[in-house]
Amino acid sequence: MTAFKGKYHDELIANAAYIGTPGKGILAADESTGTIGKRFASINVENVEENRRGLRELLFTAPGVLQYLSGVILFEETLYQKTAEGKPFVDVLNEGGVLPGIKVDKGVVELKGTDGETTTQGLDGLGARCAKFYEAGARFAKWRAVLKIGPNEPSQLSINENANGLARYAIICQENGLVPIVEPEILVDGPHSIDKCADVTERVLAACYKALNDHHVLLEGTLLKPNMVTPGSDAKKVSPEVIAEYTVRALQRTTPAAVPAVVFLSGGQSEEEATLNLNAMNKLKGKKPWNLSFSFGRALQASTLKAWSGKKENVKAAQEALLTRAKANSEATLGTYKGDAKLGEGAAESLHVKDYKY
């Protein structure tokens, strides 16, 4: 395969490598207006633009946090917002050494003829949107494909459709200067075993890299955002060491060494669980040509949201909760987390939401 070599070739490679810097990871703060409304409802905060802006300002200006991040994924509204003092969020992030990213998909729709399986929308006009986002300061993008494990799922149709959608998105991003995060999320919902999850994860990732190859995507200028390989939400839990072994093996079998970093989604694990699992992967001996890091939304923000509860007087405590989780995850990317982070309220609670919509 001859990989795509457009005008952003060198920049894409440099930015993907930068996001994959050991000791740093991604804060996913790209919740859609509907999703953030659900988060706000849990803490009795009204879902209006000023509150959404206020939460994002709390996150991006938290003292000491940006040193542990290399990227922040934004929702389109947030890309153009500013701090209360009038400083654009993009400038706040850039000055802190953090690349701004942007969610570009438009959610999922049902794949007709399947048992509730989905495909992701948003390819129409994507090139023009990516060019606009690049101009506004974004340097990477995210597109979430969603697959599920069931008696006959994921179907081959679902695997192929989602892999091709991710590949089309990826090449369009690269043509317009954005590093694409390839996110084929296999939902944790169900009673399946870790072996079943490993089997499905390997089949899905193999299909994704075949499609990325077919579309001539420059792998050095991409990132992978997969689920960790775990038992289903209704199955018996296993140790972080077992999750590490299964997850790294799935990646070894499917993910080319040209990919600079794998930034895991948390998938509804508790904050502490996600950190411990990532740490176990980085402690694991064996071949790991990619940096293993995080792109957490709920698993970085849950205890922060609870501490904040929409009150100005709680901002400092909320920012301290965020700093605790960011530092713990930074250590986990190096395999040095000792499990000694002060657990904020909700840090050990499962964040699983059945059939999670973003």
mmCIF file of C-alpha atoms in Angstrom:
data_model
loop_
_atom_site.group_PDB
_atom_site.id
_atom_site.type_symbol
_atom_site.label_atom_id
_atom_site.label_comp_id
_atom_site.label_asym_id
_atom_site.label_seq_id
_atom_site.Cartn_x
_atom_site.Cartn_y
_atom_site.Cartn_z
ATOM 1 C CA MET A 1 0.000 0.000 0.000
ATOM 2 C CA THR A 2 1.154 3.523 -0.766
ATOM 3 C CA ALA A 3 0.012 5.694 2.112
ATOM 4 C CA PHE A 4 -1.597 9.052 1.404
ATOM 5 C CA LYS A 5 0.992 11.799 1.100
ATOM 6 C CA GLY A 6 -0.804 15.133 1.091
ATOM 7 C CA LYS A 7 0.374 18.585 2.097
ATOM 8 C CA TYR A 8 -0.139 17.848 5.805
ATOM 9 C CA HIS A 9 1.900 14.595 5.759
ATOM 10 C CA ASP A 10 4.693 15.675 8.121
ATOM 11 C CA GLU A 11 2.380 17.655 10.389
ATOM 12 C CA LEU A 12 0.009 14.689 10.802
ATOM 13 C CA ILE A 13 2.884 12.410 11.820
ATOM 14 C CA ALA A 14 4.305 14.989 14.249
ATOM 15 C CA ASN A 15 0.925 15.716 15.863
ATOM 16 C CA ALA A 16 -0.026 12.034 16.243
ATOM 17 C CA ALA A 17 3.355 11.313 17.839
ATOM 18 C CA TYR A 18 2.966 14.318 20.136
ATOM 19 C CA ILE A 19 -0.470 13.180 21.337
ATOM 20 C CA GLY A 20 1.135 9.807 22.052
ATOM 21 C CA THR A 21 3.817 11.284 24.326
ATOM 22 C CA PRO A 22 4.372 8.903 27.284
ATOM 23 C CA GLY A 23 3.031 10.407 30.506
ATOM 24 C CA LYS A 24 0.253 12.286 28.698
ATOM 25 C CA GLY A 25 -3.197 11.461 27.374
ATOM 26 C CA ILE A 26 -6.456 12.906 26.109
ATOM 27 C CA LEU A 27 -9.353 14.465 27.995
ATOM 28 C CA ALA A 28 -12.551 13.736 26.065
ATOM 29 C CA ALA A 29 -14.728 16.792 26.689
ATOM 30 C CA ASP A 30 -16.757 16.437 23.489
ATOM 31 C CA GLU A 31 -20.097 15.398 24.975
ATOM 32 C CA SER A 32 -22.955 16.493 22.724
ATOM 33 C CA THR A 33 -25.496 18.945 24.114
ATOM 34 C CA GLY A 34 -27.875 16.053 24.836
ATOM 35 C CA THR A 35 -25.262 13.938 26.612
ATOM 36 C CA ILE A 36 -23.988 16.765 28.780
ATOM 37 C CA GLY A 37 -27.632 17.457 29.660
ATOM 38 C CA LYS A 38 -27.833 13.984 31.206
ATOM 39 C CA ARG A 39 -24.617 14.598 33.165
ATOM 40 C CA PHE A 40 -25.969 17.946 34.376
ATOM 41 C CA ALA A 41 -29.301 16.389 35.353
ATOM 42 C CA SER A 42 -27.418 14.038 37.707
ATOM 43 C CA ILE A 43 -26.088 17.065 39.638
ATOM 44 C CA ASN A 44 -29.190 19.271 39.208
ATOM 45 C CA VAL A 45 -27.555 21.776 36.853
ATOM 46 C CA GLU A 46 -29.518 23.402 34.023
ATOM 47 C CA ASN A 47 -28.328 22.489 30.512
ATOM 48 C CA VAL A 48 -27.722 25.975 29.085
ATOM 49 C CA GLU A 49 -24.727 27.272 27.140
ATOM 50 C CA GLU A 50 -23.268 29.274 30.037
ATOM 51 C CA ASN A 51 -23.192 26.203 32.287
ATOM 52 C CA ARG A 52 -21.636 24.100 29.528
ATOM 53 C CA ARG A 53 -19.035 26.817 28.960
ATOM 54 C CA GLY A 54 -18.456 27.133 32.706
ATOM 55 C CA LEU A 55 -17.766 23.402 33.102
ATOM 56 C CA ARG A 56 -15.326 23.392 30.187
ATOM 57 C CA GLU A 57 -13.532 26.446 31.588
ATOM 58 C CA LEU A 58 -13.240 24.660 34.950
ATOM 59 C CA LEU A 59 -11.648 21.666 33.179
ATOM 60 C CA PHE A 60 -9.263 23.558 30.882
ATOM 61 C CA THR A 61 -8.020 26.054 33.466
ATOM 62 C CA ALA A 62 -7.574 23.609 36.365
ATOM 63 C CA PRO A 63 -4.127 24.343 37.847
ATOM 64 C CA GLY A 64 -1.555 21.663 37.013
ATOM 65 C CA VAL A 65 -3.850 19.526 34.842
ATOM 66 C CA LEU A 66 -2.654 20.398 31.321
ATOM 67 C CA GLN A 67 0.854 19.061 32.028
ATOM 68 C CA TYR A 68 -0.691 15.564 32.060
ATOM 69 C CA LEU A 69 -2.600 16.043 28.784
ATOM 70 C CA SER A 70 -1.499 16.134 25.152
ATOM 71 C CA GLY A 71 -4.962 16.610 23.657
ATOM 72 C CA VAL A 72 -8.517 17.626 24.529
ATOM 73 C CA ILE A 73 -11.468 16.592 22.349
ATOM 74 C CA LEU A 74 -14.022 19.382 22.017
ATOM 75 C CA PHE A 75 -17.630 19.532 20.876
ATOM 76 C CA GLU A 76 -18.175 22.028 18.036
ATOM 77 C CA GLU A 77 -19.786 24.604 20.365
ATOM 78 C CA THR A 78 -16.758 24.465 22.689
ATOM 79 C CA LEU A 79 -14.217 24.968 19.881
ATOM 80 C CA TYR A 80 -15.466 28.556 19.518
ATOM 81 C CA GLN A 81 -16.047 29.362 23.208
ATOM 82 C CA LYS A 82 -13.933 31.550 25.514
ATOM 83 C CA THR A 83 -13.131 31.861 29.200
ATOM 84 C CA ALA A 84 -15.064 34.355 31.327
ATOM 85 C CA GLU A 85 -12.131 36.768 30.693
ATOM 86 C CA GLY A 86 -12.593 36.419 26.933
ATOM 87 C CA LYS A 87 -9.668 34.123 26.087
ATOM 88 C CA PRO A 88 -10.512 31.478 23.454
ATOM 89 C CA PHE A 89 -10.343 27.924 24.817
ATOM 90 C CA VAL A 90 -8.154 26.976 21.829
ATOM 91 C CA ASP A 91 -5.542 29.508 23.032
ATOM 92 C CA VAL A 92 -5.761 28.252 26.635
ATOM 93 C CA LEU A 93 -5.035 24.715 25.451
ATOM 94 C CA ASN A 94 -2.284 25.642 22.981
ATOM 95 C CA GLU A 95 -0.473 27.731 25.601
ATOM 96 C CA GLY A 96 -0.644 24.736 27.953
ATOM 97 C CA GLY A 97 0.986 22.495 25.327
ATOM 98 C CA VAL A 98 -2.265 20.663 24.577
ATOM 99 C CA LEU A 99 -3.616 20.097 21.047
ATOM 100 C CA PRO A 100 -7.313 20.893 20.526
ATOM 101 C CA GLY A 101 -9.358 18.136 18.875
ATOM 102 C CA ILE A 102 -12.902 17.989 17.571
ATOM 103 C CA LYS A 103 -15.729 15.426 17.473
ATOM 104 C CA VAL A 104 -16.866 15.267 13.830
ATOM 105 C CA ASP A 105 -19.378 12.404 13.697
ATOM 106 C CA LYS A 106 -23.107 13.063 13.857
ATOM 107 C CA GLY A 107 -24.175 10.117 15.979
ATOM 108 C CA VAL A 108 -25.409 6.642 15.114
ATOM 109 C CA VAL A 109 -28.395 5.337 13.141
ATOM 110 C CA GLU A 110 -29.726 1.806 12.970
ATOM 111 C CA LEU A 111 -28.416 -0.510 10.263
ATOM 112 C CA LYS A 112 -31.612 -1.817 8.699
ATOM 113 C CA GLY A 113 -31.937 -5.574 8.626
ATOM 114 C CA THR A 114 -29.902 -6.056 11.805
ATOM 115 C CA ASP A 115 -30.951 -6.606 15.397
ATOM 116 C CA GLY A 116 -30.415 -3.015 16.536
ATOM 117 C CA GLU A 117 -26.853 -2.663 15.220
ATOM 118 C CA THR A 118 -25.724 0.789 14.144
ATOM 119 C CA THR A 119 -23.593 2.776 11.740
ATOM 120 C CA THR A 120 -22.245 6.295 12.257
ATOM 121 C CA GLN A 121 -23.403 9.368 10.303
ATOM 122 C CA GLY A 122 -21.457 12.456 9.299
ATOM 123 C CA LEU A 123 -19.529 11.792 6.075
ATOM 124 C CA ASP A 124 -21.573 14.253 4.005
ATOM 125 C CA GLY A 125 -19.745 17.584 3.890
ATOM 126 C CA LEU A 126 -17.041 16.243 6.234
ATOM 127 C CA GLY A 127 -14.153 17.630 4.165
ATOM 128 C CA ALA A 128 -15.488 21.178 4.367
ATOM 129 C CA ARG A 129 -16.180 20.843 8.092
ATOM 130 C CA CYS A 130 -12.669 19.501 8.742
ATOM 131 C CA ALA A 131 -11.132 22.416 6.821
ATOM 132 C CA LYS A 132 -13.206 24.843 8.912
ATOM 133 C CA PHE A 133 -12.210 23.147 12.169
ATOM 134 C CA TYR A 134 -8.520 23.169 11.189
ATOM 135 C CA GLU A 135 -8.781 26.900 10.549
ATOM 136 C CA ALA A 136 -10.360 27.339 14.004
ATOM 137 C CA GLY A 137 -7.359 25.607 15.614
ATOM 138 C CA ALA A 138 -8.316 21.911 15.795
ATOM 139 C CA ARG A 139 -5.484 19.491 14.967
ATOM 140 C CA PHE A 140 -7.116 16.107 15.477
ATOM 141 C CA ALA A 141 -10.593 14.609 15.206
ATOM 142 C CA LYS A 142 -12.746 11.863 16.664
ATOM 143 C CA TRP A 143 -15.368 9.609 15.085
ATOM 144 C CA ARG A 144 -17.091 6.951 17.202
ATOM 145 C CA ALA A 145 -18.323 3.714 15.668
ATOM 146 C CA VAL A 146 -20.383 1.506 17.986
ATOM 147 C CA LEU A 147 -20.612 -2.278 17.896
ATOM 148 C CA LYS A 148 -22.320 -4.653 20.289
ATOM 149 C CA ILE A 149 -21.831 -8.231 21.416
ATOM 150 C CA GLY A 150 -24.921 -10.462 21.301
ATOM 151 C CA PRO A 151 -25.933 -13.991 20.323
ATOM 152 C CA ASN A 152 -25.261 -13.173 16.638
ATOM 153 C CA GLU A 153 -23.590 -9.792 16.996
ATOM 154 C CA PRO A 154 -21.622 -8.081 15.748
ATOM 155 C CA SER A 155 -22.744 -9.175 12.292
ATOM 156 C CA GLN A 156 -20.232 -9.115 9.450
ATOM 157 C CA LEU A 157 -22.316 -6.325 7.891
ATOM 158 C CA SER A 158 -21.922 -4.188 11.012
ATOM 159 C CA ILE A 159 -18.169 -4.878 11.228
ATOM 160 C CA ASN A 160 -17.629 -4.009 7.546
ATOM 161 C CA GLU A 161 -19.856 -0.925 7.480
ATOM 162 C CA ASN A 162 -18.281 0.567 10.583
ATOM 163 C CA ALA A 163 -14.736 -0.221 9.434
ATOM 164 C CA ASN A 164 -15.356 1.436 6.058
ATOM 165 C CA GLY A 165 -16.993 4.456 7.680
ATOM 166 C CA LEU A 166 -13.983 4.914 9.970
ATOM 167 C CA ALA A 167 -11.590 4.609 7.035
ATOM 168 C CA ARG A 168 -13.518 7.143 4.884
ATOM 169 C CA TYR A 169 -13.560 9.564 7.816
ATOM 170 C CA ALA A 170 -9.841 9.026 8.473
ATOM 171 C CA ILE A 171 -8.675 9.837 4.954
ATOM 172 C CA ILE A 172 -10.946 12.897 4.724
ATOM 173 C CA CYS A 173 -9.477 14.179 8.006
ATOM 174 C CA GLN A 174 -5.923 13.666 6.771
ATOM 175 C CA GLU A 175 -6.639 15.529 3.524
ATOM 176 C CA ASN A 176 -7.623 18.490 5.701
ATOM 177 C CA GLY A 177 -4.827 18.423 8.298
ATOM 178 C CA LEU A 178 -6.575 16.630 11.169
ATOM 179 C CA VAL A 179 -5.140 13.505 12.817
ATOM 180 C CA PRO A 180 -8.040 11.015 12.901
ATOM 181 C CA ILE A 181 -8.728 9.070 16.073
ATOM 182 C CA VAL A 182 -10.169 5.741 14.918
ATOM 183 C CA GLU A 183 -12.703 4.641 17.541
ATOM 184 C CA PRO A 184 -14.461 1.295 17.046
ATOM 185 C CA GLU A 185 -16.123 0.916 20.453
ATOM 186 C CA ILE A 186 -17.413 -2.531 21.312
ATOM 187 C CA LEU A 187 -19.958 -1.917 24.050
ATOM 188 C CA VAL A 188 -19.436 -3.711 27.364
ATOM 189 C CA ASP A 189 -23.182 -4.468 27.664
ATOM 190 C CA GLY A 190 -24.039 -8.117 28.231
ATOM 191 C CA PRO A 191 -23.080 -11.312 30.069
ATOM 192 C CA HIS A 192 -20.283 -12.354 27.653
ATOM 193 C CA SER A 193 -16.895 -13.675 28.757
ATOM 194 C CA ILE A 194 -13.550 -11.915 28.313
ATOM 195 C CA ASP A 195 -12.692 -14.550 25.667
ATOM 196 C CA LYS A 196 -15.756 -13.539 23.642
ATOM 197 C CA CYS A 197 -14.781 -9.866 23.930
ATOM 198 C CA ALA A 198 -11.229 -10.708 22.786
ATOM 199 C CA ASP A 199 -12.532 -12.619 19.767
ATOM 200 C CA VAL A 200 -14.820 -9.757 18.705
ATOM 201 C CA THR A 201 -12.200 -7.073 19.390
ATOM 202 C CA GLU A 202 -9.637 -8.880 17.246
ATOM 203 C CA ARG A 203 -12.115 -9.323 14.368
ATOM 204 C CA VAL A 204 -13.214 -5.688 14.528
ATOM 205 C CA LEU A 205 -9.687 -4.248 14.693
ATOM 206 C CA ALA A 206 -8.492 -6.514 11.861
ATOM 207 C CA ALA A 207 -11.367 -5.250 9.681
ATOM 208 C CA CYS A 208 -10.604 -1.630 10.604
ATOM 209 C CA TYR A 209 -6.941 -1.880 9.608
ATOM 210 C CA LYS A 210 -7.845 -3.680 6.367
ATOM 211 C CA ALA A 211 -10.216 -0.793 5.530
ATOM 212 C CA LEU A 212 -7.673 1.877 6.576
ATOM 213 C CA ASN A 213 -5.150 0.149 4.326
ATOM 214 C CA ASP A 214 -7.588 -0.012 1.409
ATOM 215 C CA HIS A 215 -8.227 3.731 1.762
ATOM 216 C CA HIS A 216 -4.464 4.500 1.821
ATOM 217 C CA VAL A 217 -4.662 6.108 5.259
ATOM 218 C CA LEU A 218 -1.305 7.253 6.644
ATOM 219 C CA LEU A 219 -1.171 5.102 9.782
ATOM 220 C CA GLU A 220 1.675 7.132 11.313
ATOM 221 C CA GLY A 221 -0.730 10.081 11.330
ATOM 222 C CA THR A 222 -3.578 8.283 13.133
ATOM 223 C CA LEU A 223 -4.438 7.116 16.660
ATOM 224 C CA LEU A 224 -6.542 4.142 17.749
ATOM 225 C CA LYS A 225 -9.184 4.538 20.468
ATOM 226 C CA PRO A 226 -10.447 1.039 21.306
ATOM 227 C CA ASN A 227 -12.289 -0.548 24.189
ATOM 228 C CA MET A 228 -10.227 -2.520 26.683
ATOM 229 C CA VAL A 229 -10.832 -6.275 26.458
ATOM 230 C CA THR A 230 -13.009 -7.052 29.486
ATOM 231 C CA PRO A 231 -15.854 -9.374 30.458
ATOM 232 C CA GLY A 232 -19.378 -8.056 29.798
ATOM 233 C CA SER A 233 -21.073 -5.733 32.288
ATOM 234 C CA ASP A 234 -23.231 -8.619 33.570
ATOM 235 C CA ALA A 235 -20.342 -11.096 33.898
ATOM 236 C CA LYS A 236 -17.935 -11.746 36.766
ATOM 237 C CA LYS A 237 -15.082 -9.241 36.944
ATOM 238 C CA VAL A 238 -11.451 -10.219 36.378
ATOM 239 C CA SER A 239 -8.208 -8.625 37.611
ATOM 240 C CA PRO A 240 -6.443 -5.716 35.857
ATOM 241 C CA GLU A 241 -3.576 -8.098 35.024
ATOM 242 C CA VAL A 242 -5.912 -10.402 33.076
ATOM 243 C CA ILE A 243 -7.486 -7.443 31.238
ATOM 244 C CA ALA A 244 -3.983 -6.192 30.402
ATOM 245 C CA GLU A 245 -2.918 -9.559 29.007
ATOM 246 C CA TYR A 246 -6.016 -9.988 26.822
ATOM 247 C CA THR A 247 -6.028 -6.378 25.605
ATOM 248 C CA VAL A 248 -2.342 -6.205 24.677
ATOM 249 C CA ARG A 249 -2.584 -9.574 22.905
ATOM 250 C CA ALA A 250 -5.563 -8.350 20.843
ATOM 251 C CA LEU A 251 -3.553 -5.276 19.820
ATOM 252 C CA GLN A 252 -0.442 -7.330 18.997
ATOM 253 C CA ARG A 253 -2.520 -9.464 16.644
ATOM 254 C CA THR A 254 -4.226 -6.600 14.815
ATOM 255 C CA THR A 255 -2.663 -3.156 15.245
ATOM 256 C CA PRO A 256 0.304 -2.237 13.009
ATOM 257 C CA ALA A 257 3.474 -0.938 14.635
ATOM 258 C CA ALA A 258 3.169 2.160 12.417
ATOM 259 C CA VAL A 259 0.369 3.431 14.686
ATOM 260 C CA PRO A 260 2.081 5.700 17.261
ATOM 261 C CA ALA A 261 -0.385 5.379 20.130
ATOM 262 C CA VAL A 262 -3.446 3.570 21.405
ATOM 263 C CA VAL A 263 -5.632 5.842 23.554
ATOM 264 C CA PHE A 264 -8.202 3.720 25.360
ATOM 265 C CA LEU A 265 -11.802 4.702 25.987
ATOM 266 C CA SER A 266 -13.048 4.009 29.501
ATOM 267 C CA GLY A 267 -16.358 2.517 28.387
ATOM 268 C CA GLY A 268 -18.229 3.026 31.637
ATOM 269 C CA GLN A 269 -15.559 1.610 33.956
ATOM 270 C CA SER A 270 -15.152 3.461 37.230
ATOM 271 C CA GLU A 271 -12.433 6.114 37.295
ATOM 272 C CA GLU A 272 -10.145 3.984 39.438
ATOM 273 C CA GLU A 273 -10.804 0.780 37.479
ATOM 274 C CA ALA A 274 -9.877 2.403 34.144
ATOM 275 C CA THR A 275 -6.637 3.749 35.644
ATOM 276 C CA LEU A 276 -5.646 0.419 37.218
ATOM 277 C CA ASN A 277 -6.290 -1.463 33.966
ATOM 278 C CA LEU A 278 -4.211 0.996 31.925
ATOM 279 C CA ASN A 279 -1.420 0.791 34.493
ATOM 280 C CA ALA A 280 -1.420 -3.028 34.317
ATOM 281 C CA MET A 281 -1.026 -2.865 30.514
ATOM 282 C CA ASN A 282 1.982 -0.607 30.795
ATOM 283 C CA LYS A 283 3.556 -2.864 33.439
ATOM 284 C CA LEU A 284 3.061 -5.929 31.255
ATOM 285 C CA LYS A 285 6.240 -7.310 29.697
ATOM 286 C CA GLY A 286 6.195 -8.052 25.980
ATOM 287 C CA LYS A 287 6.061 -6.433 22.543
ATOM 288 C CA LYS A 288 4.238 -3.090 22.658
ATOM 289 C CA PRO A 289 5.347 -0.922 19.712
ATOM 290 C CA TRP A 290 2.645 1.704 20.391
ATOM 291 C CA ASN A 291 2.351 4.007 23.389
ATOM 292 C CA LEU A 292 -0.623 2.889 25.523
ATOM 293 C CA SER A 293 -2.504 5.865 26.927
ATOM 294 C CA PHE A 294 -5.993 7.209 27.656
ATOM 295 C CA SER A 295 -8.764 9.197 26.036
ATOM 296 C CA PHE A 296 -11.173 9.321 28.941
ATOM 297 C CA GLY A 297 -14.372 11.299 29.292
ATOM 298 C CA ARG A 298 -16.459 9.898 32.129
ATOM 299 C CA ALA A 299 -13.376 8.346 33.798
ATOM 300 C CA LEU A 300 -11.707 11.759 34.116
ATOM 301 C CA GLN A 301 -14.774 13.854 34.876
ATOM 302 C CA ALA A 302 -17.140 11.867 37.115
ATOM 303 C CA SER A 303 -15.754 12.878 40.524
ATOM 304 C CA THR A 304 -15.026 16.390 39.174
ATOM 305 C CA LEU A 305 -18.694 16.855 38.213
ATOM 306 C CA LYS A 306 -19.883 15.631 41.611
ATOM 307 C CA ALA A 307 -17.473 17.933 43.426
ATOM 308 C CA TRP A 308 -18.563 20.920 41.297
ATOM 309 C CA SER A 309 -22.363 20.431 41.280
ATOM 310 C CA GLY A 310 -22.688 23.679 39.322
ATOM 311 C CA LYS A 311 -21.582 25.888 42.252
ATOM 312 C CA LYS A 312 -18.919 28.582 41.941
ATOM 313 C CA GLU A 313 -17.664 27.950 45.456
ATOM 314 C CA ASN A 314 -16.916 24.333 44.496
ATOM 315 C CA VAL A 315 -14.719 25.095 41.465
ATOM 316 C CA LYS A 316 -11.436 24.704 43.373
ATOM 317 C CA ALA A 317 -12.442 21.320 44.859
ATOM 318 C CA ALA A 318 -13.644 20.124 41.446
ATOM 319 C CA GLN A 319 -10.361 21.155 39.814
ATOM 320 C CA GLU A 320 -8.419 19.313 42.525
ATOM 321 C CA ALA A 321 -10.493 16.171 41.818
ATOM 322 C CA LEU A 322 -9.621 16.489 38.119
ATOM 323 C CA LEU A 323 -5.932 16.967 38.889
ATOM 324 C CA THR A 324 -5.954 13.794 41.017
ATOM 325 C CA ARG A 325 -7.374 11.697 38.162
ATOM 326 C CA ALA A 326 -5.190 13.306 35.475
ATOM 327 C CA LYS A 327 -2.030 12.649 37.498
ATOM 328 C CA ALA A 328 -3.085 9.055 38.265
ATOM 329 C CA ASN A 329 -3.709 8.359 34.559
ATOM 330 C CA SER A 330 -0.425 10.001 33.583
ATOM 331 C CA GLU A 331 1.352 7.607 35.949
ATOM 332 C CA ALA A 332 -0.660 4.704 34.504
ATOM 333 C CA THR A 333 0.691 5.475 31.004
ATOM 334 C CA LEU A 334 4.151 4.846 32.477
ATOM 335 C CA GLY A 335 3.125 1.805 34.546
ATOM 336 C CA THR A 336 4.022 3.614 37.767
ATOM 337 C CA TYR A 337 0.567 4.183 39.321
ATOM 338 C CA LYS A 338 0.537 2.783 42.858
ATOM 339 C CA GLY A 339 -3.232 2.933 43.341
ATOM 340 C CA ASP A 340 -2.697 5.653 45.923
ATOM 341 C CA ALA A 341 -4.775 8.483 44.421
ATOM 342 C CA LYS A 342 -7.187 10.056 46.866
ATOM 343 C CA LEU A 343 -10.542 8.776 45.641
ATOM 344 C CA GLY A 344 -13.046 11.565 45.092
ATOM 345 C CA GLU A 345 -16.758 10.933 45.522
ATOM 346 C CA GLY A 346 -17.828 8.470 42.832
ATOM 347 C CA ALA A 347 -14.272 7.516 41.757
ATOM 348 C CA ALA A 348 -14.880 3.838 42.510
ATOM 349 C CA GLU A 349 -18.449 3.778 41.108
ATOM 350 C CA SER A 350 -19.198 2.060 37.795
ATOM 351 C CA LEU A 351 -20.024 4.627 35.103
ATOM 352 C CA HIS A 352 -21.671 2.047 32.859
ATOM 353 C CA VAL A 353 -24.711 3.210 30.898
ATOM 354 C CA LYS A 354 -26.491 0.538 28.844
ATOM 355 C CA ASP A 355 -26.421 1.194 25.066
ATOM 356 C CA TYR A 356 -24.386 4.357 25.709
ATOM 357 C CA LYS A 357 -25.048 7.254 23.309
ATOM 358 C CA TYR A 358 -22.507 10.055 23.086
#
